[in-house]
mmCIF file of C-alpha atoms in Angstrom:
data_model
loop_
_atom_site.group_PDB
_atom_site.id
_atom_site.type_symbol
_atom_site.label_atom_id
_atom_site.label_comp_id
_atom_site.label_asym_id
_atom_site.label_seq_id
_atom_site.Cartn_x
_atom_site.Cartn_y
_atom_site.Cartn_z
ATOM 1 C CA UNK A 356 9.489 -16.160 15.419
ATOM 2 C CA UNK A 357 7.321 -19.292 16.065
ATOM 3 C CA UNK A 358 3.546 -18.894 15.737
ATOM 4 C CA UNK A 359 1.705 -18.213 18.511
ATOM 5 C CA UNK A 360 0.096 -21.213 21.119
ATOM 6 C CA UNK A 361 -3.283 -21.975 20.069
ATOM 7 C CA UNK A 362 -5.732 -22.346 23.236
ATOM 8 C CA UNK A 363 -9.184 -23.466 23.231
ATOM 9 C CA UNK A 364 -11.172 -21.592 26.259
ATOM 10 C CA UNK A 365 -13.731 -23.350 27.133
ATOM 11 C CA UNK A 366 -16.217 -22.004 29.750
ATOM 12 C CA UNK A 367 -20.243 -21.413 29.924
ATOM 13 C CA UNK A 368 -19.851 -18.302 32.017
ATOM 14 C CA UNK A 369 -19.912 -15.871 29.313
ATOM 15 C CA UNK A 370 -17.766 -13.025 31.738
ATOM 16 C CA UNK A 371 -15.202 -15.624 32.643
ATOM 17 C CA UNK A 372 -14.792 -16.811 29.662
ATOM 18 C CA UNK A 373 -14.118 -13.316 28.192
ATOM 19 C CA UNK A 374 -11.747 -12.220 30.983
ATOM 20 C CA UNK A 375 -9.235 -15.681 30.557
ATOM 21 C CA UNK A 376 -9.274 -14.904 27.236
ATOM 22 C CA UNK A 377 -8.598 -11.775 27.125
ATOM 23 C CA UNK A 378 -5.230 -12.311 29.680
ATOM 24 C CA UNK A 379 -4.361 -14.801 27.137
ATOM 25 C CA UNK A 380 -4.645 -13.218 24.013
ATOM 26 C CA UNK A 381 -2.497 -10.184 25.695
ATOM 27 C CA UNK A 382 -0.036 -12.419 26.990
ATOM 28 C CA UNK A 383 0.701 -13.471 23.447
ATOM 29 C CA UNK A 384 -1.543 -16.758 22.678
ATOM 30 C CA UNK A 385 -4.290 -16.774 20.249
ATOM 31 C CA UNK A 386 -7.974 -17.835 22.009
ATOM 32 C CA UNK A 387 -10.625 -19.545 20.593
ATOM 33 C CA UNK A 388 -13.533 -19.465 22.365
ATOM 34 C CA UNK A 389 -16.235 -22.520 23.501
ATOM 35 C CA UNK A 390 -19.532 -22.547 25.853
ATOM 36 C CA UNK A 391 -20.139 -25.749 25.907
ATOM 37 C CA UNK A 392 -18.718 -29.455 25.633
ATOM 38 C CA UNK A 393 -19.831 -29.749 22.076
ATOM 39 C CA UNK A 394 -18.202 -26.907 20.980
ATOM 40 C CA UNK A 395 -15.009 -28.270 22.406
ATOM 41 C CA UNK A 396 -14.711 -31.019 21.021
ATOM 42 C CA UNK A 397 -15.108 -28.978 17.567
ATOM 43 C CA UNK A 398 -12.535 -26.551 17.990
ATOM 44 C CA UNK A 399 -10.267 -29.431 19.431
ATOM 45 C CA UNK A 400 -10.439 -31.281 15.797
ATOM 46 C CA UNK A 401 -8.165 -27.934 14.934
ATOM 47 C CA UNK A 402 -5.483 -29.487 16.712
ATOM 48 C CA UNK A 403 -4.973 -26.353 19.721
ATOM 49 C CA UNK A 404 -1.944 -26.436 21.649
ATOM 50 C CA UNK A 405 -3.956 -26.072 25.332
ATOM 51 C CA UNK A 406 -7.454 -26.290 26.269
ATOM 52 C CA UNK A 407 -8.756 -24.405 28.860
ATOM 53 C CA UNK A 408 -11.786 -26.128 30.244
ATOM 54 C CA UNK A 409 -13.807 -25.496 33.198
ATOM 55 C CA UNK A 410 -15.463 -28.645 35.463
ATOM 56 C CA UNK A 411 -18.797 -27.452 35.217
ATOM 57 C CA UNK A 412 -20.594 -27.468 31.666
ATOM 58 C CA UNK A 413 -23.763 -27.169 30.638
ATOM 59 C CA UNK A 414 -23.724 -30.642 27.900
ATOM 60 C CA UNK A 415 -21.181 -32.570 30.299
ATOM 61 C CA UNK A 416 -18.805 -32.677 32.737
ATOM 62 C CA UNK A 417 -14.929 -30.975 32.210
ATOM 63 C CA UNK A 418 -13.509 -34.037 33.991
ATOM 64 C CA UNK A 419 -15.194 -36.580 31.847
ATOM 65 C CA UNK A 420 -14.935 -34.253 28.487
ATOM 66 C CA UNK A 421 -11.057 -34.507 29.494
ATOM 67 C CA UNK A 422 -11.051 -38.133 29.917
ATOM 68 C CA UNK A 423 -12.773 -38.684 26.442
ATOM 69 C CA UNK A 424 -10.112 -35.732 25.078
ATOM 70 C CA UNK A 425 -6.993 -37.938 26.174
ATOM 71 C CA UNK A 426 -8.707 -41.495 25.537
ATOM 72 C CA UNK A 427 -8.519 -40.338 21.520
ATOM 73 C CA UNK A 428 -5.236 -41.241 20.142
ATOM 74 C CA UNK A 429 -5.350 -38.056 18.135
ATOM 75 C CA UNK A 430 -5.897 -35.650 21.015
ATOM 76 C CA UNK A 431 -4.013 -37.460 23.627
ATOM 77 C CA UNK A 432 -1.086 -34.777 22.923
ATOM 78 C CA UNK A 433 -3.365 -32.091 23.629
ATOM 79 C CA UNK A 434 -2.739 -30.236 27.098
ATOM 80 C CA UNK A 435 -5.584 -30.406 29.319
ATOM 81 C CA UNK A 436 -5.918 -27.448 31.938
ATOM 82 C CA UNK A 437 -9.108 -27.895 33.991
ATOM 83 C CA UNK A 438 -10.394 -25.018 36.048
ATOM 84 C CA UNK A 439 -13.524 -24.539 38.112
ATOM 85 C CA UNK A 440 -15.002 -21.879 40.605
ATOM 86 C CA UNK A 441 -17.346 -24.541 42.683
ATOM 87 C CA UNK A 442 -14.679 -27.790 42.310
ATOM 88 C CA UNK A 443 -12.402 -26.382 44.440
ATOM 89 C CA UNK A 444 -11.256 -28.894 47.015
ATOM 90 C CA UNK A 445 -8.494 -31.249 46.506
ATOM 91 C CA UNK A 446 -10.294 -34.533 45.586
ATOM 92 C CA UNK A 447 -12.104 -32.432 43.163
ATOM 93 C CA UNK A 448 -8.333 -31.484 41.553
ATOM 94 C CA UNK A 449 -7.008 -35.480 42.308
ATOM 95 C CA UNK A 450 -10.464 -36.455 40.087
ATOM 96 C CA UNK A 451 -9.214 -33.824 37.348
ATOM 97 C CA UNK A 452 -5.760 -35.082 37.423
ATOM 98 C CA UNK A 453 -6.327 -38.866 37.339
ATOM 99 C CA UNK A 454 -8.544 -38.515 34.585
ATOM 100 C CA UNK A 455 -5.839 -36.600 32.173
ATOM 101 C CA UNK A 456 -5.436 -33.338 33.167
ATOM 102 C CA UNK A 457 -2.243 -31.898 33.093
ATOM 103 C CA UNK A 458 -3.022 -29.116 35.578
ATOM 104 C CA UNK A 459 -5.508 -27.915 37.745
ATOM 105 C CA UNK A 460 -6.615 -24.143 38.941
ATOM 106 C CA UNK A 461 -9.383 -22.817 40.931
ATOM 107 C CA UNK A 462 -10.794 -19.735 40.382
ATOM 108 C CA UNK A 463 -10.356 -16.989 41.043
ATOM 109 C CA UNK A 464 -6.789 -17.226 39.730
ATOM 110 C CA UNK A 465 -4.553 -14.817 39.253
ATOM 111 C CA UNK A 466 -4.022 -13.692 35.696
ATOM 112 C CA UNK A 467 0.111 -14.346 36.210
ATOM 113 C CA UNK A 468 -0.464 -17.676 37.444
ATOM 114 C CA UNK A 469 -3.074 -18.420 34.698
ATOM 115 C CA UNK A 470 -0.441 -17.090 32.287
ATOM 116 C CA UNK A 471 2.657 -18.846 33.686
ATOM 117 C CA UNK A 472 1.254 -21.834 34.320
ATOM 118 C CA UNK A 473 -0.275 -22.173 30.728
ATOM 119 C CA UNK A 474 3.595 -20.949 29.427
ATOM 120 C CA UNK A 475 5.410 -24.037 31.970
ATOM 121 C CA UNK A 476 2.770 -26.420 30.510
ATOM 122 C CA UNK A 477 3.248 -25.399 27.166
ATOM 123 C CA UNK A 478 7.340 -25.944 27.822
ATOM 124 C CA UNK A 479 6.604 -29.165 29.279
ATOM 125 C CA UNK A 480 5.302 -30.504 26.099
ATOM 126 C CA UNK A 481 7.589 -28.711 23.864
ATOM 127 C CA UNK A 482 10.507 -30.826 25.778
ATOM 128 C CA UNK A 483 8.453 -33.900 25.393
ATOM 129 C CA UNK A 484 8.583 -33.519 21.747
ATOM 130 C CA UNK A 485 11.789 -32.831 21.480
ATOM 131 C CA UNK A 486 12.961 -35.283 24.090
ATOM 132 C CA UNK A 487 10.979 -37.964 21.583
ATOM 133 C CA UNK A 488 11.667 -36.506 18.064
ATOM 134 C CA UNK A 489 15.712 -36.993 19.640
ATOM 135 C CA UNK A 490 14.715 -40.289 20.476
ATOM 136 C CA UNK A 491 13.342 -41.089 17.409
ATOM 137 C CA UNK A 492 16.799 -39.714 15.601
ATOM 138 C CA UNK A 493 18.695 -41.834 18.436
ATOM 139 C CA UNK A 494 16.975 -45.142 17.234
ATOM 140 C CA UNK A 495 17.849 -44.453 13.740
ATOM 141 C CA UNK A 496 21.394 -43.689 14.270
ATOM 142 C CA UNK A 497 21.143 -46.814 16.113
ATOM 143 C CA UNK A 498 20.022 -49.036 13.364
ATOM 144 C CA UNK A 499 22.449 -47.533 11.235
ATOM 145 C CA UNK A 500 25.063 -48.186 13.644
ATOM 146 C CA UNK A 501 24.083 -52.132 13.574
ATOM 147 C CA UNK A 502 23.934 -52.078 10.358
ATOM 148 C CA UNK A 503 27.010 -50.746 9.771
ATOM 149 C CA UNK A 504 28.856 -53.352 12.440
ATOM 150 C CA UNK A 505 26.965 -55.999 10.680
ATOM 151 C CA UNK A 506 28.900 -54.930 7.399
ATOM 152 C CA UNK A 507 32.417 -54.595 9.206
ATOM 153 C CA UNK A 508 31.561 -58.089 10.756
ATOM 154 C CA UNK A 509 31.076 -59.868 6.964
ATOM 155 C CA UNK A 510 34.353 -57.845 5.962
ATOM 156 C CA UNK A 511 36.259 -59.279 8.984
ATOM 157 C CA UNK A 512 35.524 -62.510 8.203
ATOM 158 C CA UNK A 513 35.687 -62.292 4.497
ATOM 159 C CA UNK A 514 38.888 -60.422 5.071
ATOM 160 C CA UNK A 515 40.401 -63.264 7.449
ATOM 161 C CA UNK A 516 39.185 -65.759 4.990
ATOM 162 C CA UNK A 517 41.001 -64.426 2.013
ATOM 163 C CA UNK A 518 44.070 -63.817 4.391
ATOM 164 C CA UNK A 519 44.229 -67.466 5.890
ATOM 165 C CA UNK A 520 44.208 -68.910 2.285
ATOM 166 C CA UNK A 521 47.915 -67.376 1.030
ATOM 167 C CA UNK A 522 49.047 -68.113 4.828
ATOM 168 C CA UNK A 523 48.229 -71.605 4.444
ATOM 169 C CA UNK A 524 49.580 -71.876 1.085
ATOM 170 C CA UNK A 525 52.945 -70.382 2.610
ATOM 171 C CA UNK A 526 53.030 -72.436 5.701
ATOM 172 C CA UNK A 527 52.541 -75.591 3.376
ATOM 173 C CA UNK A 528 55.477 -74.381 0.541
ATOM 174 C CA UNK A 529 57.914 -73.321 3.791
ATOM 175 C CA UNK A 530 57.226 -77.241 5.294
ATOM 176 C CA UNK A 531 57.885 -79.116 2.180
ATOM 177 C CA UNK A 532 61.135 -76.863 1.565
ATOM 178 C CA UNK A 533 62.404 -77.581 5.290
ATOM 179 C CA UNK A 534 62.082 -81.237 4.746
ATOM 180 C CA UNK A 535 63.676 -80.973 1.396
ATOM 181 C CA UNK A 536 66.295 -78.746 2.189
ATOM 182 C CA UNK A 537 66.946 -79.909 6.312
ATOM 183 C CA UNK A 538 69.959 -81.426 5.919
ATOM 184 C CA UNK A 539 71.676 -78.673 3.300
ATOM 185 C CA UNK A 540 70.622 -75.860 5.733
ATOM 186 C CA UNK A 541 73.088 -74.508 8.627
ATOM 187 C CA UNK A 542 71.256 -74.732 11.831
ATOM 188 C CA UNK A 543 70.807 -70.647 11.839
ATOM 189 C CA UNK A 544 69.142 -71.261 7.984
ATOM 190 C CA UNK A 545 66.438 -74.102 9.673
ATOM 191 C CA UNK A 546 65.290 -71.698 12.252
ATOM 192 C CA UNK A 547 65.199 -68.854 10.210
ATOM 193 C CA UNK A 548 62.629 -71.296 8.392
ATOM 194 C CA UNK A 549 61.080 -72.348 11.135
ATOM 195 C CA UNK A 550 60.382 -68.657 12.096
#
């Protein structure tokens, strides 16, 4: 059985905070827990599957926290769910997404929808990375493929080479012995030698 999704929940309402978590944890995830920005960016260092981070923060804002998050080549693999109480309109949720989220609630949410939502983007990136690791297996069968019709190539020629050589040697014997022998041969024998 694979190990659990690690999610970072990061929110500086103390009772929110506690209730995602808790509907994560019992849905099967484990939870680690930040109030502000700072701690965040801490916790992410741990490499967590999700984070769950609200808009609003005390140290700085969840949209530009998740911009910094995906601008590190280390964390740009991370999944990024923002969520907010007060950002609820849709250019609040088209700022969110154009800055790197990967999805977008607004409280309150429903604890299925928090939980299945987390689970599709959590299958989203597991098919990314497999989709990529069978790329990544695809290239190298590739190379080895070239490689290998670079080797068949050399053996085609080196194999015509070394056949042309006793055909030329025969072609040359099977002329001078038609000239020698043209007027001894029946005219059956001389195209039997020509053939």
């Amino acid at each position: 059985m694979p190990d659990p999704a690690v999610i970072i929940n990061v929110d500086d309402n103390e009772p929110s905070r506690y209730v995602r978590s808790r509907i994560l944890v019992h849905a099967g995830f484990t939870v680690h827990e930040a109030a502000t920005g700072a701690e965040a960016v801490r916790l992410i260092e741990q490499k967590p599957d999700l984070v769950l981070l609200d808009v609003h923060l005390p140290d700085v804002n969840g949209i530009e926290l998740c911009r910094r998050i995906k601008a590190a080549p280390e964390n740009a693999s991370v999944i990024v769910l923002q969520i907010s109480a007060s950002a609820t309109t849709a250019p609040h949720a088209v700022s969110a997404l154009e800055s790197g989220a990967d999805g977008y609630l607004t409280e309150p949410v429903d604890p299925d929808v928090l939980v299945a939502t987390v689970r599709s983007l959590l299958r989203l990136r597991k098919a990314e990375r497999e989709l990529l690791a069978a790329n990544e297996r695809l290239q190298v069968l590739n190379r080895e493929l070239r490689r290998s019709n670079e080797d068949l190539q050399q053996f085609a020629f080196a194999a015509s080479h070394d056949l042309q050589e006793p055909l030329r040697s025969i072609t040359s014997f099977a002329s001078l012995l038609e000239r020698a022998a043209r007027e001894k041969l029946s005219a059956a024998e001389l195209q039997y030698l020509t053939f």
